[in-house]
Coordinates of C-alpha atoms in Angstrom, one line a residue:
M1271 CA 14.1 10.5 5.2
A1272 CA 17.4 10.4 4.3
E1273 CA 18.9 7.5 2.5
S1274 CA 22.3 6.3 3.6
D1275 CA 24.9 4.6 1.7
N1276 CA 25.4 1.7 4.0
R1277 CA 24.5 -1.7 3.4
D1278 CA 24.0 -4.7 5.4
G1279 CA 25.5 -8.2 4.5
Y1280 CA 22.2 -8.3 2.3
G1281 CA 22.2 -5.6 0.4
H1282 CA 19.2 -4.2 2.3
P1283 CA 19.9 -0.2 2.3
F1284 CA 19.7 1.8 5.6
I1285 CA 17.6 5.3 6.2
E1286 CA 17.1 7.9 8.6
K1287 CA 14.0 8.7 9.8
G1288 CA 13.1 11.2 12.8
G1289 CA 17.3 11.1 13.5
K1290 CA 17.1 7.1 13.4
V1291 CA 18.9 4.6 11.2
L1292 CA 16.9 2.0 10.7
R1293 CA 17.1 -1.1 8.3
C1294 CA 15.3 -1.9 5.5
G1295 CA 14.5 -5.2 4.7
H1296 CA 12.6 -7.4 1.9
T1297 CA 8.8 -8.0 0.6
T1298 CA 7.1 -11.3 0.4
G1299 CA 7.5 -10.5 -3.4
T1300 CA 11.2 -10.5 -3.4
C1301 CA 11.1 -13.4 -1.4
A1302 CA 8.8 -15.5 -4.2
A1303 CA 10.8 -14.1 -7.2
A1304 CA 14.2 -14.9 -5.6
A1305 CA 12.8 -18.2 -4.2
T1306 CA 11.9 -18.5 -8.3
K1307 CA 14.9 -18.1 -9.8
A1308 CA 17.1 -20.0 -7.5
A1309 CA 13.9 -22.9 -8.3
A1310 CA 14.5 -22.7 -11.8
D1311 CA 17.9 -22.7 -11.9
A1312 CA 18.4 -25.1 -10.2
L1313 CA 15.8 -27.5 -12.3
L1314 CA 17.6 -26.2 -15.2
T1315 CA 21.1 -26.9 -14.6
G1316 CA 21.3 -29.4 -11.4
D1317 CA 23.3 -26.8 -9.3
F1318 CA 22.3 -25.8 -6.1
P1319 CA 24.2 -22.7 -5.1
S1320 CA 23.4 -21.3 -1.5
K1321 CA 22.7 -17.8 -2.2
V1322 CA 20.9 -16.3 -5.0
V1323 CA 20.8 -12.4 -6.5
I1324 CA 17.6 -11.0 -6.8
S1325 CA 16.8 -7.1 -8.7
T1326 CA 14.6 -5.4 -6.6
P1327 CA 12.2 -2.7 -8.7
K1328 CA 13.7 0.3 -6.3
G1329 CA 16.8 -0.7 -8.0
Y1330 CA 18.9 -2.3 -5.2
D1331 CA 20.1 -5.3 -6.1
L1332 CA 20.2 -8.4 -2.7
T1333 CA 21.7 -11.4 -2.7
L1334 CA 19.8 -14.0 -0.2
P1335 CA 20.4 -17.2 1.6
V1336 CA 18.4 -20.0 -0.3
S1337 CA 17.6 -23.5 0.7
Y1338 CA 16.3 -26.3 -1.7
S1339 CA 14.2 -29.8 -2.1
S1340 CA 13.6 -31.5 -4.9
G1341 CA 11.6 -34.4 -6.6
D1342 CA 8.6 -35.5 -9.1
G1343 CA 10.5 -33.7 -12.1
S1344 CA 10.3 -30.4 -9.5
V1345 CA 12.6 -28.0 -7.6
T1346 CA 11.7 -26.0 -4.4
C1347 CA 13.7 -23.5 -3.1
T1348 CA 13.2 -21.2 0.1
V1349 CA 13.8 -18.1 0.9
V1350 CA 13.0 -16.2 4.6
K1351 CA 11.0 -13.1 4.3
D1352 CA 12.9 -10.0 6.6
G1353 CA 11.2 -7.0 7.3
G1354 CA 14.2 -5.3 8.7
D1355 CA 13.5 -2.6 11.2
D1356 CA 9.7 -2.9 10.1
E1357 CA 8.9 -6.6 12.0
D1358 CA 5.4 -7.5 11.3
A1359 CA 3.7 -11.0 11.4
T1360 CA 5.5 -11.9 8.3
N1361 CA 8.6 -11.5 9.2
G1362 CA 11.0 -15.0 9.7
M1363 CA 8.1 -16.7 7.4
D1364 CA 9.0 -19.0 5.0
V1365 CA 8.2 -18.0 1.3
T1366 CA 8.1 -21.1 -1.4
S1367 CA 8.9 -21.5 -4.8
T1368 CA 8.1 -24.7 -6.8
V1369 CA 8.9 -24.9 -10.2
T1370 CA 8.1 -27.5 -12.5
R1371 CA 8.7 -28.1 -16.3
I1372 CA 5.5 -27.9 -18.4
G1373 CA 5.2 -27.8 -22.3
S1374 CA 4.5 -24.1 -22.8
G1375 CA 3.8 -20.8 -21.4
F1376 CA 4.5 -19.5 -17.7
V1377 CA 2.1 -20.5 -15.4
I1378 CA 2.0 -18.7 -11.8
D1379 CA -0.2 -20.0 -8.9
G1380 CA -0.3 -19.8 -5.1
G1381 CA 0.1 -22.9 -3.2
I1382 CA -0.7 -23.8 0.6
G1383 CA -0.4 -20.6 2.5
V1384 CA -1.3 -18.4 -0.5
G1385 CA -4.7 -16.6 -0.2
R1386 CA -7.4 -16.8 -2.7
V1387 CA -9.3 -13.9 -3.4
T1388 CA -12.9 -14.0 -2.9
R1389 CA -14.5 -10.7 -3.3
R1390 CA -13.9 -8.3 -6.1
G1391 CA -12.4 -5.3 -5.9
M1392 CA -9.1 -6.4 -4.9
D1393 CA -5.6 -6.4 -7.0
Q1394 CA -6.6 -9.8 -8.5
P1395 CA -10.2 -11.3 -9.8
V1396 CA -11.8 -13.6 -7.7
G1397 CA -10.2 -17.1 -7.3
N1398 CA -6.9 -15.9 -7.9
A1399 CA -4.0 -16.3 -5.5
A1400 CA -3.2 -13.2 -3.8
I1401 CA -0.1 -12.8 -5.7
N1402 CA -0.4 -8.8 -6.8
R1403 CA 0.5 -7.4 -10.0
V1404 CA 4.4 -6.2 -9.2
P1405 CA 5.4 -9.6 -7.7
R1406 CA 3.7 -11.7 -10.2
R1407 CA 5.7 -9.9 -12.7
M1408 CA 8.7 -9.8 -10.8
I1409 CA 8.3 -13.4 -10.4
E1410 CA 7.2 -14.2 -14.4
S1411 CA 10.2 -12.0 -15.0
E1412 CA 12.7 -14.5 -13.0
A1413 CA 11.2 -17.7 -14.4
R1414 CA 11.5 -16.1 -18.1
A1415 CA 14.8 -15.1 -17.7
S1416 CA 16.3 -18.2 -16.3
A1417 CA 14.7 -20.2 -19.1
E1418 CA 16.4 -17.9 -22.0
R1419 CA 19.8 -18.0 -20.0
N1420 CA 20.0 -21.8 -19.5
G1421 CA 18.8 -22.2 -23.6
Y1422 CA 15.8 -23.7 -22.1
R1423 CA 12.6 -23.8 -24.8
G1424 CA 9.9 -25.3 -22.5
G1425 CA 7.4 -23.8 -20.2
L1426 CA 7.6 -23.4 -16.3
S1427 CA 4.8 -23.7 -14.2
V1428 CA 5.7 -21.5 -10.2
V1429 CA 3.5 -22.1 -7.5
I1430 CA 4.2 -19.9 -4.3
S1431 CA 3.8 -21.2 -1.2
V1432 CA 4.1 -19.9 2.5
P1433 CA 4.3 -23.1 5.0
K1434 CA 2.5 -21.2 8.2
G1435 CA 0.7 -18.6 6.0
E1436 CA -3.2 -19.4 7.2
E1437 CA -1.5 -19.3 10.7
I1438 CA -0.2 -16.0 10.2
A1439 CA -3.3 -14.4 8.1
S1440 CA -5.5 -14.8 10.8
K1441 CA -2.8 -11.8 12.5
T1442 CA -3.8 -9.9 9.2
F1443 CA -7.1 -8.5 7.7
N1444 CA -6.8 -10.6 4.8
P1445 CA -10.1 -12.8 6.2
R1446 CA -12.0 -9.2 6.6
L1447 CA -11.0 -8.4 2.7
G1448 CA -12.4 -11.7 1.5
I1449 CA -8.9 -13.8 1.3
E1450 CA -8.8 -16.8 2.2
G1451 CA -6.6 -19.2 3.5
G1452 CA -3.5 -17.9 3.4
I1453 CA -1.2 -14.3 3.2
S1454 CA -0.8 -12.3 0.4
I1455 CA 2.2 -11.7 -1.5
L1456 CA 2.5 -8.1 -2.2
G1457 CA 5.4 -5.5 -2.2
T1458 CA 5.9 -2.5 -5.2
S1459 CA 9.4 -1.6 -4.5
G1460 CA 10.4 -4.6 -3.2
I1461 CA 11.7 -3.7 -0.5
V1462 CA 10.2 -2.9 3.1
E1463 CA 11.0 0.8 4.2
P1464 CA 10.8 0.9 7.9
M1465 CA 7.6 2.3 9.5
S1466 CA 8.7 3.6 13.2
E1467 CA 5.4 6.0 14.1
A1468 CA 8.1 8.0 16.0
A1469 CA 10.3 8.1 13.5
L1470 CA 7.5 9.4 10.9
I1471 CA 5.9 11.8 12.9
A1472 CA 9.0 13.3 13.5
T1473 CA 9.8 13.8 9.7
I1474 CA 6.2 15.0 9.0
G1475 CA 6.9 17.5 11.5
T1476 CA 9.9 18.5 9.8
E1477 CA 8.9 18.9 6.2
M1478 CA 6.0 20.9 7.7
R1479 CA 8.2 23.1 9.6
M1480 CA 10.7 23.7 7.1
H1481 CA 7.8 24.9 4.5
A1482 CA 7.1 27.3 7.1
A1483 CA 10.4 28.0 7.5
N1484 CA 10.8 29.1 3.7
G1485 CA 7.9 31.7 4.7
E1486 CA 4.9 29.2 3.2
R1487 CA 1.5 29.8 3.9
T1488 CA -0.5 27.1 2.2
V1489 CA 1.0 23.5 2.4
L1490 CA -0.1 20.5 0.2
V1491 CA -0.6 17.6 1.8
V1492 CA -1.2 13.7 0.5
P1493 CA -1.1 10.6 2.7
G1494 CA 0.7 8.4 0.1
N1495 CA 1.9 7.9 -4.0
Y1496 CA -1.7 7.7 -4.8
G1497 CA -2.6 11.4 -3.7
K1498 CA 0.8 12.0 -4.8
D1499 CA 0.0 10.5 -8.7
F1500 CA -3.5 12.5 -8.8
V1501 CA -2.4 15.7 -7.7
S1502 CA 0.7 15.8 -10.0
A1503 CA -2.5 14.9 -12.9
M1504 CA -4.4 18.4 -11.6
P1505 CA -3.4 21.5 -13.2
G1506 CA -1.2 23.6 -11.8
L1507 CA -0.4 21.4 -8.8
D1508 CA 3.0 19.8 -8.4
G1509 CA 3.1 16.1 -6.7
D1510 CA 6.9 16.5 -5.7
S1511 CA 5.9 19.5 -3.5
A1512 CA 3.3 17.7 -1.5
V1513 CA 4.0 16.3 2.6
K1514 CA 3.3 12.8 2.7
C1515 CA 1.5 12.7 6.0
S1516 CA 0.9 8.8 5.8
N1517 CA -2.2 7.4 8.3
F1518 CA -1.1 10.4 10.4
I1519 CA -3.5 13.2 9.9
G1520 CA -4.3 14.3 13.2
D1521 CA -0.5 15.0 13.8
M1522 CA -0.1 16.7 10.6
L1523 CA -3.0 19.1 11.9
D1524 CA -1.2 19.0 14.7
Y1525 CA 1.8 20.7 13.4
A1526 CA 0.1 22.9 11.1
S1527 CA -1.4 24.9 13.7
E1528 CA 1.9 24.7 15.6
Y1529 CA 3.4 26.2 12.9
G1530 CA 0.6 28.6 11.2
L1531 CA 0.0 26.4 7.9
D1532 CA -2.9 26.1 6.1
V1533 CA -3.6 22.6 4.8
L1534 CA -5.0 21.4 1.8
L1535 CA -5.4 17.9 2.1
V1536 CA -5.5 15.8 -0.9
G1537 CA -6.3 11.7 -0.4
N1538 CA -8.3 8.6 -2.0
I1539 CA -11.4 7.5 0.1
G1540 CA -10.3 5.1 1.6
K1541 CA -8.5 7.2 3.4
L1542 CA -10.4 10.3 4.0
V1543 CA -13.8 8.3 4.7
K1544 CA -12.2 7.1 7.5
L1545 CA -11.6 11.4 8.8
A1546 CA -15.0 11.6 7.7
G1547 CA -15.6 9.2 10.6
G1548 CA -13.7 11.1 13.2
I1549 CA -10.6 8.5 13.0
M1550 CA -6.9 10.7 13.1
N1551 CA -5.1 7.7 12.4
T1552 CA -6.2 5.9 9.5
H1553 CA -4.1 2.6 9.8
S1554 CA -6.0 -0.6 9.8
K1555 CA -4.6 -1.7 13.2
Y1556 CA -6.6 1.5 14.9
G1557 CA -9.6 0.9 13.7
D1558 CA -11.7 0.7 10.1
A1559 CA -15.1 2.6 9.7
R1560 CA -15.3 3.0 6.2
M1561 CA -18.2 1.0 5.4
S1562 CA -20.2 2.1 8.9
T1563 CA -19.2 5.9 8.0
L1564 CA -20.6 5.8 4.2
R1565 CA -24.0 3.7 5.6
N1566 CA -24.6 6.6 8.1
A1567 CA -24.1 9.0 5.4
A1568 CA -25.8 7.0 3.3
D1569 CA -28.7 7.0 5.7
E1570 CA -28.5 10.6 6.3
A1571 CA -29.3 11.0 2.8
G1572 CA -32.4 8.8 2.9
A1573 CA -31.3 5.3 1.9
D1574 CA -33.7 2.5 1.8
Q1575 CA -32.9 -0.2 4.1
D1576 CA -31.5 -2.6 0.8
V1577 CA -29.1 0.2 -0.1
L1578 CA -28.0 0.0 3.8
D1579 CA -27.9 -3.4 3.8
S1580 CA -25.9 -3.8 0.4
I1581 CA -23.1 -1.2 1.5
D1582 CA -22.7 -3.6 4.9
R1583 CA -22.1 -6.1 2.1
C1584 CA -19.1 -4.3 0.6
V1585 CA -15.5 -4.8 0.8
M1586 CA -14.3 -2.0 -0.6
T1587 CA -15.4 1.7 -0.9
D1588 CA -15.6 1.8 -4.6
D1589 CA -18.3 -1.1 -4.2
A1590 CA -20.1 1.2 -1.9
L1591 CA -19.8 3.9 -4.3
D1592 CA -21.1 1.8 -6.9
V1593 CA -24.0 0.8 -4.6
L1594 CA -24.8 4.8 -4.0
D1595 CA -24.5 5.4 -7.9
S1596 CA -27.4 3.0 -8.6
A1597 CA -29.4 4.7 -6.3
G1598 CA -29.0 8.1 -7.3
L1599 CA -27.2 9.1 -3.5
L1600 CA -23.4 9.3 -4.6
E1601 CA -23.6 13.0 -4.8
P1602 CA -25.6 13.8 -1.9
V1603 CA -23.4 11.2 0.1
I1604 CA -20.2 12.8 -1.0
D1605 CA -21.5 16.2 0.2
I1606 CA -22.3 14.9 3.8
L1607 CA -18.8 13.1 4.0
M1608 CA -16.8 16.5 3.1
G1609 CA -18.9 18.3 5.6
S1610 CA -17.8 15.8 8.0
I1611 CA -14.3 16.1 6.9
Q1612 CA -14.2 19.3 7.0
A1613 CA -15.6 19.8 10.8
N1614 CA -13.1 17.5 11.8
M1615 CA -9.9 18.9 10.2
R1616 CA -11.4 22.2 11.8
Q1617 CA -12.3 20.9 15.1
R1618 CA -8.7 19.0 15.5
T1619 CA -7.0 22.3 14.6
G1620 CA -8.9 24.4 16.4
G1621 CA -10.1 26.8 13.8
M1622 CA -6.3 28.4 14.0
V1623 CA -5.5 27.9 10.5
R1624 CA -7.7 26.8 7.3
T1625 CA -8.1 23.4 6.4
A1626 CA -9.4 22.0 3.1
A1627 CA -9.8 18.4 1.0
V1628 CA -10.3 16.5 -2.1
M1629 CA -11.0 13.3 -1.9
F1630 CA -10.8 11.1 -5.2
S1631 CA -11.5 7.3 -5.9
S1632 CA -8.5 5.4 -8.3
K1633 CA -11.9 4.0 -9.9
R1634 CA -14.4 7.6 -10.4
G1635 CA -11.8 9.9 -10.4
M1636 CA -12.6 13.5 -8.2
L1637 CA -15.2 12.9 -6.0
G1638 CA -15.6 15.9 -3.9
R1639 CA -13.8 19.2 -2.7
T1640 CA -14.7 21.0 0.8
E1641 CA -15.4 24.8 0.5
L1642 CA -12.1 26.5 0.8
A1643 CA -10.5 23.4 -1.8
D1644 CA -10.7 25.9 -4.7
D1645 CA -9.4 29.0 -3.2
M1646 CA -6.3 27.0 -1.9
I1647 CA -5.7 25.7 -5.0
R1648 CA -5.1 28.5 -6.7
E1649 CA -3.1 29.5 -4.3
L1650 CA -0.7 26.5 -4.4
S1651 CA -1.0 26.6 -8.6
I1652 CA 2.4 27.0 -9.6

């Protein structure tokens, strides 16, 4: 993926993927932070500019149009979500921030159209508005900065709302994840990078071809940043050298076969449990077999009905692992999953190349390795 020096009229960068130039957008978290900055400044100064400049965690300064309403000692500002060339259900929706003076502190909450967390294991505790950690920090930072900039020593209440959020959430996986009443406010970089499937797959192929052209025999692959960070903590391995395959595990294995590359895949259980279930594109829109795969493995390992029913009620894989651990079945279930992962990788490649996998949990760390994993780790060690 190559980044262009060009920007659109708002400061969004363009990137090149698979020979295509695509425009980035901004996240719901950026919308909420920008709306908060504008609303807080308007509340404290009485000025209502038509644009606001917001700095994103990735380092881009965006100039976004804003609109206002006010009343009852508060100011509400609206920013429109722009997904760039990665349009989804949230593209074009309004994200608002209502800022009100309070005695002290900076309180962030969700209003109409922002979901509430009802099950444990999510980014936020049960009962909280579904405003993830990075957007929360961005929102609070802008509120604090506005108070300091304008000499205000009191506190500010910030309520983020999405007028059509509940309707839009019905088109997402939020209801299945136990987020009720609206969408989530998301984004770790503040920027939405286009996720054209064809472009992403072509990029994976290009990277694999480059490794082969450099005379490498074994390649390290991770689905994304979680895998990269885990690899970086493993002695001898270099996370920066890993090929990122995103959700396209099957396509990556096809390229490995084409270019004669052995593959060591390192990934979080949330991705790799789907591979154990035979899913080669792990994007949620193609299916979510996480709990059914864990349940089937638990059944094979001899779990009783109470354990199987408990797994069925889990939302996150770490919750299911807790159930299995309490039942003394964690190790045999992981062994079954690793065997299925190895079999599915071998079947996809037709045995033309060696394949191995390492599976971890963000909560528990290392979970399991397939039979060739240790050998390939040694080969890749620097």
